[in-house]
CSV table of C-alpha atoms in Angstrom, one decimal:
chain,number,residue,atom,x,y,z
A,197,MET,CA,-79.1,92.7,220.4
A,198,THR,CA,-81.2,92.9,217.2
A,199,VAL,CA,-84.9,92.9,217.3
A,200,THR,CA,-86.9,91.5,214.4
A,201,GLY,CA,-90.2,93.1,213.5
A,202,ALA,CA,-91.8,96.4,214.3
A,203,ARG,CA,-92.8,97.5,217.8
A,204,ASN,CA,-95.5,99.8,216.7
A,205,ALA,CA,-99.3,98.9,216.7
A,206,PRO,CA,-99.0,95.1,216.7
A,207,ASP,CA,-101.9,93.2,215.1
A,208,ILE,CA,-104.4,91.7,217.5
A,209,VAL,CA,-104.2,87.9,217.4
A,210,ASP,CA,-106.2,85.2,219.1
A,211,VAL,CA,-103.4,83.9,221.3
A,212,VAL,CA,-100.0,85.2,222.3
A,213,ALA,CA,-97.6,82.7,223.8
A,214,LEU,CA,-94.4,83.9,225.6
A,215,GLY,CA,-91.6,81.5,226.7
A,216,GLU,CA,-88.4,79.7,225.7
A,217,SER,CA,-88.3,77.3,222.9
A,218,MET,CA,-85.3,75.0,222.3
A,219,VAL,CA,-83.9,72.8,219.6
A,220,THR,CA,-84.3,69.2,220.8
A,221,PHE,CA,-82.4,66.2,219.7
A,222,LEU,CA,-84.4,63.0,219.6
A,223,PRO,CA,-82.6,59.6,219.7
A,224,THR,CA,-82.6,57.4,216.6
A,225,ARG,CA,-83.1,54.3,218.8
A,226,PRO,CA,-83.8,53.4,222.4
A,227,GLY,CA,-81.1,53.4,225.0
A,228,ARG,CA,-79.1,55.5,227.4
A,229,LEU,CA,-77.8,58.9,226.2
A,230,ALA,CA,-74.3,57.4,226.5
A,231,ASP,CA,-75.2,54.7,224.0
A,232,VAL,CA,-77.3,56.4,221.4
A,233,PRO,CA,-75.1,56.9,218.3
A,234,ALA,CA,-77.2,59.6,216.5
A,235,PHE,CA,-80.0,62.1,217.1
A,236,GLU,CA,-82.6,63.8,214.9
A,237,ARG,CA,-83.2,67.5,215.3
A,238,ALA,CA,-86.6,68.8,216.3
A,239,ILE,CA,-88.0,71.8,218.2
A,240,GLY,CA,-89.8,72.0,221.6
A,241,GLY,CA,-91.0,74.6,224.1
A,242,ALA,CA,-94.1,74.5,226.2
A,243,GLU,CA,-95.5,77.9,225.0
A,244,SER,CA,-94.4,77.7,221.4
A,245,ASN,CA,-95.9,74.2,221.2
A,246,VAL,CA,-99.2,75.7,222.2
A,247,ALA,CA,-98.9,78.5,219.6
A,248,CYS,CA,-98.0,76.1,216.8
A,249,VAL,CA,-100.8,73.7,217.5
A,250,LEU,CA,-103.4,76.5,217.7
A,251,ALA,CA,-102.1,78.1,214.5
A,252,ALA,CA,-102.3,74.7,212.7
A,253,CYS,CA,-105.9,74.6,214.0
A,254,GLY,CA,-106.7,77.9,212.3
A,255,HIS,CA,-106.2,80.4,215.1
A,256,SER,CA,-104.0,83.5,214.7
A,257,THR,CA,-101.1,83.2,217.1
A,258,ARG,CA,-97.9,85.0,218.1
A,259,TRP,CA,-94.8,83.6,219.8
A,260,VAL,CA,-92.7,86.1,221.8
A,261,SER,CA,-89.2,85.1,223.0
A,262,ARG,CA,-85.5,85.6,222.5
A,263,VAL,CA,-83.1,83.3,220.6
A,264,GLY,CA,-79.3,83.4,220.0
A,265,ALA,CA,-77.7,84.7,216.9
A,266,ASP,CA,-76.9,81.2,215.8
A,267,GLY,CA,-78.2,78.5,213.5
A,268,PHE,CA,-80.3,76.9,216.2
A,269,GLY,CA,-82.1,80.2,216.8
A,270,GLN,CA,-82.7,80.7,213.1
A,271,HIS,CA,-84.0,77.1,212.9
A,272,LEU,CA,-86.4,77.7,215.7
A,273,VAL,CA,-87.9,80.9,214.3
A,274,GLU,CA,-88.2,79.4,210.8
A,275,ARG,CA,-89.9,76.2,212.0
A,276,ILE,CA,-92.3,78.0,214.3
A,277,ALA,CA,-93.2,80.5,211.6
A,278,GLY,CA,-93.7,77.6,209.3
A,279,TYR,CA,-96.8,76.6,211.4
A,280,GLY,CA,-98.3,80.0,210.7
A,281,VAL,CA,-97.2,81.6,214.0
A,282,ASP,CA,-96.3,85.3,214.0
A,283,THR,CA,-92.6,85.5,215.1
A,284,SER,CA,-92.1,89.2,214.4
A,285,ALA,CA,-91.7,90.0,218.2
A,286,VAL,CA,-88.9,87.4,218.7
A,287,SER,CA,-85.6,89.1,219.6
A,288,VAL,CA,-82.1,87.9,218.5
A,289,ASP,CA,-79.4,88.1,221.2
A,290,ALA,CA,-75.9,88.3,219.9
A,291,GLY,CA,-74.3,87.6,223.3
A,292,ARG,CA,-76.2,84.5,224.4
A,293,PRO,CA,-76.9,81.1,222.8
A,294,THR,CA,-80.2,79.4,221.9
A,295,GLY,CA,-81.0,76.6,224.4
A,296,ILE,CA,-80.8,73.0,223.3
A,297,TYR,CA,-81.5,69.6,224.9
A,298,PHE,CA,-81.1,65.9,224.3
A,299,ARG,CA,-83.5,63.2,225.5
A,300,THR,CA,-83.9,59.5,225.5
A,301,ALA,CA,-86.8,57.6,224.0
A,302,ALA,CA,-88.0,56.2,227.4
A,303,ASP,CA,-91.2,57.4,229.1
A,304,ARG,CA,-90.6,60.5,231.2
A,305,ALA,CA,-92.2,58.7,234.2
A,306,THR,CA,-89.6,55.9,234.2
A,307,ASP,CA,-86.2,55.7,235.7
A,308,ALA,CA,-84.8,55.1,232.2
A,309,HIS,CA,-85.7,58.5,230.9
A,310,GLU,CA,-82.9,60.9,230.6
A,311,VAL,CA,-82.8,64.6,229.6
A,312,ALA,CA,-79.7,66.7,229.2
A,313,TYR,CA,-80.5,70.5,229.0
A,314,TYR,CA,-78.1,73.1,227.8
A,315,ARG,CA,-80.1,76.2,228.6
A,316,THR,CA,-78.2,78.0,231.4
A,317,GLY,CA,-77.4,81.5,230.2
A,318,SER,CA,-79.6,81.1,227.1
A,319,ALA,CA,-81.0,84.0,225.2
A,320,ALA,CA,-84.5,83.3,226.4
A,321,SER,CA,-83.4,83.3,230.1
A,322,ALA,CA,-82.5,87.0,229.6
A,323,MET,CA,-86.1,88.0,228.8
A,324,ALA,CA,-87.0,91.0,230.9
A,325,VAL,CA,-89.6,93.7,231.2
A,326,ASP,CA,-87.3,96.2,229.4
A,327,ASN,CA,-86.3,94.0,226.5
A,328,VAL,CA,-89.5,92.3,225.5
A,329,ASP,CA,-92.1,94.0,223.2
A,330,LEU,CA,-94.9,94.3,225.8
A,331,ALA,CA,-97.3,95.8,223.3
A,332,ALA,CA,-97.0,92.7,221.1
A,333,VAL,CA,-97.3,90.4,224.2
A,334,ARG,CA,-100.6,92.1,225.2
A,335,ALA,CA,-102.1,92.3,221.7
A,336,GLY,CA,-104.1,89.1,221.9
A,337,ARG,CA,-107.5,87.8,223.0
A,338,LEU,CA,-105.6,85.4,225.3
A,339,LEU,CA,-102.0,85.4,226.7
A,340,HIS,CA,-100.6,81.9,227.3
A,341,LEU,CA,-97.8,81.5,229.9
A,342,SER,CA,-96.2,78.7,231.9
A,343,GLY,CA,-94.3,78.3,235.1
A,344,ILE,CA,-91.2,77.2,233.2
A,345,THR,CA,-90.5,80.8,232.2
A,346,ALA,CA,-90.6,82.0,235.9
A,347,ALA,CA,-87.9,79.6,236.8
A,348,LEU,CA,-85.4,80.7,234.1
A,349,SER,CA,-84.1,83.8,235.9
A,350,GLY,CA,-85.0,86.7,238.2
A,351,ASP,CA,-85.6,88.9,235.1
A,352,CYS,CA,-88.0,86.3,233.7
A,353,LEU,CA,-89.8,86.1,237.0
A,354,ALA,CA,-90.2,89.9,237.1
A,355,LEU,CA,-91.6,89.7,233.5
A,356,MET,CA,-94.1,87.1,234.5
A,357,ARG,CA,-95.3,89.1,237.4
A,358,GLU,CA,-95.6,92.2,235.2
A,359,LEU,CA,-97.7,90.2,232.6
A,360,THR,CA,-100.0,88.5,235.2
A,361,ALA,CA,-100.6,91.6,237.4
A,362,PRO,CA,-104.3,92.5,237.4
A,363,ARG,CA,-104.7,95.8,235.5
A,364,PRO,CA,-107.4,97.3,233.2
A,365,GLY,CA,-107.1,96.1,229.6
A,366,ARG,CA,-104.9,93.1,230.5
A,367,PRO,CA,-105.7,90.2,228.1
A,368,ARG,CA,-107.2,87.0,229.5
A,369,VAL,CA,-104.3,85.0,230.9
A,370,SER,CA,-103.9,81.2,230.6
A,371,PHE,CA,-101.3,79.7,232.9
A,372,ASP,CA,-99.9,76.2,232.7
A,373,VAL,CA,-98.2,75.5,236.1
A,374,ASN,CA,-95.6,73.1,234.5
A,375,HIS,CA,-93.8,72.5,237.8
A,376,ARG,CA,-90.1,71.6,237.0
A,377,PRO,CA,-88.3,71.3,240.3
A,378,ALA,CA,-84.9,70.9,238.7
A,379,LEU,CA,-85.2,74.4,237.1
A,380,TRP,CA,-85.7,76.3,240.3
A,381,PRO,CA,-82.5,77.5,242.1
A,382,ASP,CA,-84.1,77.4,245.5
A,383,ALA,CA,-87.2,76.1,247.4
A,384,ASP,CA,-89.4,79.1,246.4
A,385,GLY,CA,-90.7,77.5,243.2
A,386,PRO,CA,-94.0,76.1,244.6
A,387,ARG,CA,-94.9,79.4,246.3
A,388,VAL,CA,-94.1,81.4,243.2
A,389,LEU,CA,-96.1,79.1,241.0
A,390,LEU,CA,-99.1,79.4,243.3
A,391,GLU,CA,-98.8,83.2,243.3
A,392,LEU,CA,-98.8,83.3,239.5
A,393,ALA,CA,-101.6,80.8,239.1
A,394,ARG,CA,-103.8,82.9,241.4
A,395,CYS,CA,-103.4,85.9,239.0
A,396,ALA,CA,-104.5,83.9,235.9
A,397,ASP,CA,-107.9,83.5,234.4
A,398,ILE,CA,-107.4,79.9,233.2
A,399,VAL,CA,-105.1,77.5,235.0
A,400,PHE,CA,-103.9,74.1,233.9
A,401,VAL,CA,-102.3,71.9,236.6
A,402,GLY,CA,-101.8,68.1,236.9
A,403,ASP,CA,-103.0,66.5,240.0
A,404,ASP,CA,-99.6,64.9,240.4
A,405,GLU,CA,-97.7,68.2,240.3
A,406,ALA,CA,-100.3,69.9,242.6
A,407,ARG,CA,-99.4,67.1,245.2
A,408,GLN,CA,-95.7,67.5,244.6
A,409,ALA,CA,-95.6,71.3,244.6
A,410,TRP,CA,-98.4,72.3,247.0
A,411,GLY,CA,-99.2,69.1,248.9
A,412,LEU,CA,-102.8,69.2,247.6
A,413,HIS,CA,-104.8,66.1,247.0
A,414,GLY,CA,-107.9,66.2,244.7
A,415,GLY,CA,-109.6,68.7,242.5
A,416,ARG,CA,-111.5,70.4,245.2
A,417,ALA,CA,-108.4,71.1,247.3
A,418,ILE,CA,-106.7,72.5,244.2
A,419,LEU,CA,-109.8,74.7,243.5
A,420,GLU,CA,-109.8,76.0,247.1
A,421,ALA,CA,-106.2,77.0,246.8
A,422,LEU,CA,-107.0,78.9,243.6
A,423,PRO,CA,-110.0,81.1,244.4
A,424,GLU,CA,-109.3,83.8,241.8
A,425,PRO,CA,-109.1,82.0,238.4
A,426,GLU,CA,-112.4,81.7,236.4
A,427,ILE,CA,-111.4,78.2,235.1
A,428,VAL,CA,-109.2,75.6,236.7
A,429,VAL,CA,-108.4,72.5,234.7
A,430,VAL,CA,-107.0,69.6,236.7
A,431,LYS,CA,-105.3,66.9,234.6
A,432,GLN,CA,-105.4,63.4,235.8
A,433,GLY,CA,-103.1,61.8,233.3
A,434,SER,CA,-104.5,58.9,231.3
A,435,GLY,CA,-107.5,58.9,233.6
A,436,GLY,CA,-109.0,62.1,232.2
A,437,ALA,CA,-109.4,65.7,233.3
A,438,THR,CA,-111.8,67.9,235.3
A,439,VAL,CA,-112.6,71.5,234.5
A,440,PHE,CA,-114.0,73.7,237.3
A,441,ASP,CA,-115.8,76.6,235.6
A,442,ARG,CA,-117.0,79.4,238.0
A,443,ASN,CA,-118.8,81.2,235.2
A,444,THR,CA,-120.9,78.3,233.8
A,445,GLU,CA,-124.6,78.8,234.3
A,446,GLY,CA,-126.7,75.9,235.4
A,447,LEU,CA,-126.4,73.3,238.1
A,448,GLN,CA,-123.6,74.7,240.3
A,449,ASP,CA,-122.2,74.6,243.8
A,450,ALA,CA,-120.4,77.5,245.5
A,451,ASP,CA,-117.3,76.8,243.4
A,452,GLY,CA,-119.0,76.5,240.0
A,453,THR,CA,-119.6,73.5,237.7
A,454,ALA,CA,-117.2,70.6,237.7
A,455,THR,CA,-117.0,68.6,234.5
A,456,PHE,CA,-115.0,65.4,234.3
A,457,VAL,CA,-114.2,63.7,231.0
A,458,ARG,CA,-112.2,60.4,230.7
A,459,ALA,CA,-109.3,60.4,228.3
A,460,PRO,CA,-109.6,58.0,225.3
A,461,ARG,CA,-107.4,55.0,225.1
A,462,VAL,CA,-104.2,55.9,223.2
A,463,ASP,CA,-101.4,53.7,221.8
A,464,VAL,CA,-98.6,55.9,223.0
A,465,VAL,CA,-95.4,56.5,221.0
A,466,ALA,CA,-93.9,59.2,223.3
A,467,HIS,CA,-95.3,61.2,226.2
A,468,VAL,CA,-93.4,64.5,225.6
A,469,GLY,CA,-95.6,67.4,224.6
A,470,ALA,CA,-99.0,65.9,225.6
A,471,GLY,CA,-99.7,68.5,228.2
A,472,ASP,CA,-99.0,71.4,225.8
A,473,ALA,CA,-101.2,69.8,223.2
A,474,PHE,CA,-104.0,69.3,225.8
A,475,ALA,CA,-103.8,73.0,226.6
A,476,ALA,CA,-103.9,74.0,222.9
A,477,GLY,CA,-107.0,71.8,222.3
A,478,PHE,CA,-108.8,73.2,225.4
A,479,LEU,CA,-108.0,76.8,224.5
A,480,SER,CA,-109.0,76.3,220.9
A,481,ALA,CA,-112.4,75.0,222.0
A,482,THR,CA,-112.6,77.9,224.6
A,483,LEU,CA,-112.0,80.5,221.9
A,484,ARG,CA,-114.8,78.9,219.8
A,485,GLY,CA,-117.2,79.2,222.7
A,486,LEU,CA,-117.7,75.4,223.1
A,487,PRO,CA,-119.1,74.0,226.4
A,488,PRO,CA,-116.8,72.5,229.1
A,489,ARG,CA,-117.3,68.9,228.0
A,490,GLU,CA,-116.3,69.6,224.4
A,491,ARG,CA,-113.3,71.8,225.6
A,492,ILE,CA,-111.9,68.8,227.6
A,493,ARG,CA,-112.6,66.4,224.8
A,494,HIS,CA,-110.7,68.6,222.3
A,495,GLY,CA,-107.9,68.8,224.9
A,496,HIS,CA,-107.8,65.0,225.1
A,497,LEU,CA,-107.8,64.6,221.3
A,498,MET,CA,-104.9,67.1,220.9
A,499,ALA,CA,-103.0,65.3,223.6
A,500,ALA,CA,-103.6,62.0,221.8
A,501,ALA,CA,-102.2,63.6,218.6
A,502,ALA,CA,-99.0,64.4,220.6
A,503,LEU,CA,-98.8,61.0,222.3
A,504,THR,CA,-99.0,59.2,218.9
A,505,THR,CA,-96.0,61.1,217.5
A,506,PRO,CA,-92.3,60.9,218.5
A,507,GLY,CA,-91.6,64.6,218.9
A,508,ASP,CA,-92.8,67.4,221.1
A,509,LEU,CA,-95.3,68.8,218.7
A,510,ALA,CA,-98.7,67.4,218.0
A,511,VAL,CA,-99.9,67.0,214.4
A,512,PRO,CA,-103.5,68.3,214.6
A,513,PRO,CA,-106.3,66.3,213.0
A,514,THR,CA,-106.7,67.1,209.3
A,515,ARG,CA,-109.7,69.1,208.2
A,516,HIS,CA,-111.7,67.8,205.3
A,517,PRO,CA,-112.2,70.4,202.6
A,518,ALA,CA,-114.6,68.4,200.5
A,519,THR,CA,-117.5,70.6,201.5
A,520,ALA,CA,-115.4,73.8,202.0
A,521,PRO,CA,-116.1,76.9,199.9
A,522,GLN,CA,-114.5,77.1,196.5
A,523,GLY,CA,-110.8,78.1,196.8
A,524,ALA,CA,-110.7,77.9,200.6
A,525,ARG,CA,-107.8,76.2,202.3
A,526,PRO,CA,-108.2,74.1,205.5
A,527,GLY,CA,-107.9,76.2,208.6
A,528,ALA,CA,-108.0,79.5,206.7
A,529,GLU,CA,-111.4,80.6,208.2
A,530,ARG,CA,-111.6,81.7,211.7
A,531,PRO,CA,-112.9,78.9,213.9
A,532,GLY,CA,-114.7,81.2,216.3
A,533,GLY,CA,-118.1,82.8,216.2
A,534,PRO,CA,-121.6,81.4,215.9
A,535,PRO,CA,-122.2,78.2,213.9
A,536,SER,CA,-123.1,80.1,210.7
A,537,GLN,CA,-119.7,81.8,210.7
A,538,ARG,CA,-117.6,78.7,211.4
A,539,PRO,CA,-115.8,76.7,208.7
A,540,SER,CA,-118.3,74.7,206.5
A,541,TRP,CA,-116.2,71.6,207.0
A,542,MET,CA,-115.8,69.6,210.2
A,543,SER,CA,-112.4,68.5,211.5
A,544,ARG,CA,-111.8,65.0,212.5
A,545,ALA,CA,-111.5,66.2,216.1
A,546,ASP,CA,-114.8,68.0,215.9
A,547,ARG,CA,-116.5,64.8,214.8
A,548,LEU,CA,-114.9,62.7,217.5
A,549,ALA,CA,-115.6,65.3,220.2
A,550,ALA,CA,-119.3,65.1,219.2
A,551,LEU,CA,-119.5,61.3,219.9
A,552,ASP,CA,-122.1,60.2,222.4
A,553,ASP,CA,-120.7,59.1,225.8
A,554,GLU,CA,-120.8,55.4,224.9
A,555,ALA,CA,-118.9,55.8,221.7
A,556,TRP,CA,-116.4,58.1,223.4
A,557,GLY,CA,-115.8,55.5,226.0
A,558,ARG,CA,-114.9,53.0,223.3
A,559,LEU,CA,-112.6,55.4,221.4
A,560,ARG,CA,-109.0,54.2,220.9
A,561,LEU,CA,-106.4,56.2,219.0
A,562,GLY,CA,-103.2,55.0,217.4
A,563,PRO,CA,-100.3,56.4,215.4
A,564,GLY,CA,-101.5,58.2,212.2
A,565,TRP,CA,-105.1,58.7,213.4
A,566,THR,CA,-104.9,62.5,212.8
A,567,GLN,CA,-104.3,62.2,209.0
A,568,ALA,CA,-107.4,61.0,207.2
A,569,GLY,CA,-106.6,58.9,204.2
A,570,GLU,CA,-103.0,58.5,205.4
A,571,ALA,CA,-103.6,56.9,208.8
A,572,THR,CA,-101.8,53.7,209.6
A,573,GLU,CA,-104.4,53.1,212.3
A,574,GLU,CA,-107.8,54.8,212.2
A,575,ALA,CA,-109.6,56.0,215.3
A,576,ASN,CA,-111.4,53.0,216.6
A,577,THR,CA,-114.7,53.0,218.5
A,578,ALA,CA,-115.2,49.3,218.4
């Protein structure tokens, strides 16, 4: 095994994301996998998707994983680094391959959707406490993990337990449940996911997967099952999302403030990657210190960016440098801090997130809306 990058004194970044990324092959036309004649290569991975979107939004991010000593692994590292993500803590495993998968163009929720994974025995499935740069993983303001990693192998599960264990100096942990029943070798998956979620500070879970995994119905039931996390985000698909924030001051009940925001209407191209993009948008707004409503809105807008593109990765809304400082590049300034220290230009997402409730309720987003001046269909509030 060869390790790229130094293991000493890693730089502190905004967000570290640990997990498997794979090369994905997208069909060139609709149809069954048996009938599709050709595929286009892309990349996909729940945690690296979040890191890439956050980096494109101007945050400093690091992706930690393992890839094979093959062209697919090289492609993954190059593509993810191309988004501005630090990949210096990615290990190269000469004995195991990089995972790949093929999928159809059909909606994941339909019977016509097919996915063929080739990830068993992958390099990333061999991640373990003793072969991952733990200092690099912990050198972030926030550590983002998902339940997918826990399902890959016993070593991966032990690593997840090590990273989520409460201890002094542990970074704030964000955990996306990402329940994937087919990945778990036994029936312990739901119990393990609940265990890991209860150790996190921020939890993302869909109301549908909470029903499937834990038999829970409704946001309050989910919140009661997760008494430890500061923030619980319950995603309700195209209907919207609710954030339960136990730290928000103001009008509260015993469980904290509940804030629901409807999702905008979206002309969907593909559903893959929307959950990762939502998490990235929410975490970006969290790092910027925005209130719960704006956090959810930024999550919805990033999800819409993913929903209106064919691949796994969202294309974040462009920033407009017309009023930026001389020589500044979009996204170069740190988006956190008080208003006086934030970038002097507003992103398209910032402006849409600031709409009043009536205009937000009329919002409709179509393909190309993220690229100002190049959009084939602008954001519509009519």
